[in-house]
Amino acid sequence: NLHKIQKILQNMSSKEKVIPLIISNKYHEFEEQGLIGGGTSLALKFDPESIKKIISLQGKIVKKINKFRKKNIHPRYENNTLSKPFIQNLKKYGYPFIGKLFTPHISLGSFNNMEMIKKIKELCSPQIFSGPSKLTNLSLYKLHIGDKPELIRDFELQQLL
């Protein structure tokens, strides 16, 4: 199946364009709902057009490769406090954050101290992270429980003309 997934991603990457990314002018905070380390994550969110393009690309990928996934659920998601739509995605795709439930972002960190988040927001405007950026490739990783992900291969997207 790995070979088939690589073929699919290679084919997709030859048709998909590089996605320009624009960071929004606001920080994004979200509770981790007991999934990773708990606490509150502080992140940079992208502008609506960037988000729309990333979610569209995610949808195309999931539609093509979901049939190859193992049907087991990663232990990180067992006995969690996710709401019903996230649980439905978890059962259908093996991952809760698909489609409109996915928030493309750049994580800055997770904090249990809200004062730390407040200080970061006071000292640094999200604009300091702005500038030209782009999503240039699809990456395929092997996930090992309790280990860091292992890169299998990168697939470059088409450059904009």
PDB file of N, CA and C in Angstrom, residues 110-144:
ATOM      1  N   SER A 110       2.497  25.310  23.486  1.00  0.00           N
ATOM      2  CA  SER A 110       1.369  25.041  24.384  1.00  0.00           C
ATOM      3  C   SER A 110       1.755  25.516  25.777  1.00  0.00           C
ATOM      4  N   PHE A 111       0.820  26.148  26.430  1.00  0.00           N
ATOM      5  CA  PHE A 111       1.107  26.764  27.721  1.00  0.00           C
ATOM      6  C   PHE A 111       0.037  26.413  28.737  1.00  0.00           C
ATOM      7  N   ASN A 112       0.456  26.157  29.955  1.00  0.00           N
ATOM      8  CA  ASN A 112      -0.479  25.984  31.062  1.00  0.00           C
ATOM      9  C   ASN A 112      -0.606  27.279  31.855  1.00  0.00           C
ATOM     10  N   ASN A 113       0.204  28.260  31.500  1.00  0.00           N
ATOM     11  CA  ASN A 113       0.227  29.536  32.192  1.00  0.00           C
ATOM     12  C   ASN A 113      -0.323  30.613  31.260  1.00  0.00           C
ATOM     13  N   MET A 114      -1.530  31.066  31.526  1.00  0.00           N
ATOM     14  CA  MET A 114      -2.163  32.055  30.660  1.00  0.00           C
ATOM     15  C   MET A 114      -1.418  33.400  30.698  1.00  0.00           C
ATOM     16  N   GLU A 115      -0.697  33.665  31.774  1.00  0.00           N
ATOM     17  CA  GLU A 115       0.093  34.893  31.854  1.00  0.00           C
ATOM     18  C   GLU A 115       1.185  34.898  30.792  1.00  0.00           C
ATOM     19  N   MET A 116       1.744  33.732  30.526  1.00  0.00           N
ATOM     20  CA  MET A 116       2.789  33.625  29.503  1.00  0.00           C
ATOM     21  C   MET A 116       2.209  33.975  28.136  1.00  0.00           C
ATOM     22  N   ILE A 117       1.030  33.482  27.831  1.00  0.00           N
ATOM     23  CA  ILE A 117       0.384  33.806  26.557  1.00  0.00           C
ATOM     24  C   ILE A 117       0.131  35.305  26.470  1.00  0.00           C
ATOM     25  N   LYS A 118      -0.356  35.876  27.550  1.00  0.00           N
ATOM     26  CA  LYS A 118      -0.636  37.321  27.584  1.00  0.00           C
ATOM     27  C   LYS A 118       0.643  38.124  27.315  1.00  0.00           C
ATOM     28  N   LYS A 119       1.753  37.727  27.930  1.00  0.00           N
ATOM     29  CA  LYS A 119       3.024  38.446  27.733  1.00  0.00           C
ATOM     30  C   LYS A 119       3.506  38.334  26.282  1.00  0.00           C
ATOM     31  N   ILE A 120       3.397  37.145  25.710  1.00  0.00           N
ATOM     32  CA  ILE A 120       3.817  36.966  24.311  1.00  0.00           C
ATOM     33  C   ILE A 120       2.997  37.880  23.409  1.00  0.00           C
ATOM     34  N   LYS A 121       1.700  37.925  23.647  1.00  0.00           N
ATOM     35  CA  LYS A 121       0.823  38.756  22.812  1.00  0.00           C
ATOM     36  C   LYS A 121       1.117  40.241  22.991  1.00  0.00           C
ATOM     37  N   GLU A 122       1.512  40.639  24.200  1.00  0.00           N
ATOM     38  CA  GLU A 122       1.856  42.038  24.455  1.00  0.00           C
ATOM     39  C   GLU A 122       3.177  42.424  23.790  1.00  0.00           C
ATOM     40  N   LEU A 123       4.147  41.505  23.806  1.00  0.00           N
ATOM     41  CA  LEU A 123       5.488  41.804  23.320  1.00  0.00           C
ATOM     42  C   LEU A 123       5.644  41.630  21.813  1.00  0.00           C
ATOM     43  N   CYS A 124       4.882  40.739  21.230  1.00  0.00           N
ATOM     44  CA  CYS A 124       5.063  40.408  19.813  1.00  0.00           C
ATOM     45  C   CYS A 124       3.751  40.480  19.054  1.00  0.00           C
ATOM     46  N   SER A 125       3.730  41.296  18.044  1.00  0.00           N
ATOM     47  CA  SER A 125       2.574  41.345  17.151  1.00  0.00           C
ATOM     48  C   SER A 125       2.687  40.186  16.162  1.00  0.00           C
ATOM     49  N   PRO A 126       1.560  39.593  15.766  1.00  0.00           N
ATOM     50  CA  PRO A 126       1.642  38.518  14.756  1.00  0.00           C
ATOM     51  C   PRO A 126       2.296  38.987  13.455  1.00  0.00           C
ATOM     52  N   GLN A 127       2.294  40.304  13.210  1.00  0.00           N
ATOM     53  CA  GLN A 127       2.883  40.833  11.979  1.00  0.00           C
ATOM     54  C   GLN A 127       4.388  40.579  11.897  1.00  0.00           C
ATOM     55  N   ILE A 128       5.057  40.349  13.049  1.00  0.00           N
ATOM     56  CA  ILE A 128       6.496  40.089  12.972  1.00  0.00           C
ATOM     57  C   ILE A 128       6.775  38.769  12.256  1.00  0.00           C
ATOM     58  N   PHE A 129       5.759  37.927  12.155  1.00  0.00           N
ATOM     59  CA  PHE A 129       5.906  36.645  11.469  1.00  0.00           C
ATOM     60  C   PHE A 129       5.473  36.727  10.019  1.00  0.00           C
ATOM     61  N   SER A 130       5.023  37.901   9.593  1.00  0.00           N
ATOM     62  CA  SER A 130       4.495  38.026   8.232  1.00  0.00           C
ATOM     63  C   SER A 130       5.635  38.043   7.219  1.00  0.00           C
ATOM     64  N   GLY A 131       5.267  37.987   5.995  1.00  0.00           N
ATOM     65  CA  GLY A 131       6.235  37.949   4.910  1.00  0.00           C
ATOM     66  C   GLY A 131       5.853  36.840   3.964  1.00  0.00           C
ATOM     67  N   PRO A 132       6.477  36.819   2.802  1.00  0.00           N
ATOM     68  CA  PRO A 132       6.101  35.805   1.828  1.00  0.00           C
ATOM     69  C   PRO A 132       6.432  34.394   2.325  1.00  0.00           C
ATOM     70  N   SER A 133       5.480  33.541   2.194  1.00  0.00           N
ATOM     71  CA  SER A 133       5.653  32.145   2.572  1.00  0.00           C
ATOM     72  C   SER A 133       4.767  31.320   1.654  1.00  0.00           C
ATOM     73  N   LYS A 134       5.074  30.037   1.561  1.00  0.00           N
ATOM     74  CA  LYS A 134       4.256  29.201   0.684  1.00  0.00           C
ATOM     75  C   LYS A 134       4.383  27.735   1.075  1.00  0.00           C
ATOM     76  N   LEU A 135       3.344  26.995   0.753  1.00  0.00           N
ATOM     77  CA  LEU A 135       3.321  25.547   0.911  1.00  0.00           C
ATOM     78  C   LEU A 135       3.843  24.980  -0.403  1.00  0.00           C
ATOM     79  N   THR A 136       5.016  24.355  -0.351  1.00  0.00           N
ATOM     80  CA  THR A 136       5.689  23.956  -1.585  1.00  0.00           C
ATOM     81  C   THR A 136       5.719  22.455  -1.842  1.00  0.00           C
ATOM     82  N   ASN A 137       5.374  21.652  -0.825  1.00  0.00           N
ATOM     83  CA  ASN A 137       5.432  20.208  -1.061  1.00  0.00           C
ATOM     84  C   ASN A 137       4.470  19.460  -0.153  1.00  0.00           C
ATOM     85  N   LEU A 138       4.208  18.239  -0.559  1.00  0.00           N
ATOM     86  CA  LEU A 138       3.471  17.285   0.256  1.00  0.00           C
ATOM     87  C   LEU A 138       4.520  16.357   0.854  1.00  0.00           C
ATOM     88  N   SER A 139       4.375  16.003   2.105  1.00  0.00           N
ATOM     89  CA  SER A 139       5.328  15.101   2.747  1.00  0.00           C
ATOM     90  C   SER A 139       4.589  13.887   3.274  1.00  0.00           C
ATOM     91  N   LEU A 140       5.179  12.730   3.069  1.00  0.00           N
ATOM     92  CA  LEU A 140       4.615  11.472   3.556  1.00  0.00           C
ATOM     93  C   LEU A 140       5.481  10.981   4.711  1.00  0.00           C
ATOM     94  N   TYR A 141       4.848  10.763   5.858  1.00  0.00           N
ATOM     95  CA  TYR A 141       5.543  10.316   7.055  1.00  0.00           C
ATOM     96  C   TYR A 141       4.988   8.986   7.537  1.00  0.00           C
ATOM     97  N   LYS A 142       5.833   8.209   8.157  1.00  0.00           N
ATOM     98  CA  LYS A 142       5.394   7.020   8.870  1.00  0.00           C
ATOM     99  C   LYS A 142       5.317   7.405  10.343  1.00  0.00           C
ATOM    100  N   LEU A 143       4.167   7.145  10.957  1.00  0.00           N
ATOM    101  CA  LEU A 143       3.982   7.494  12.359  1.00  0.00           C
ATOM    102  C   LEU A 143       4.198   6.273  13.225  1.00  0.00           C
ATOM    103  N   HIS A 144       5.052   6.428  14.199  1.00  0.00           N
ATOM    104  CA  HIS A 144       5.328   5.370  15.162  1.00  0.00           C
ATOM    105  C   HIS A 144       4.771   5.819  16.503  1.00  0.00           C
TER     106      HIS A 144
END
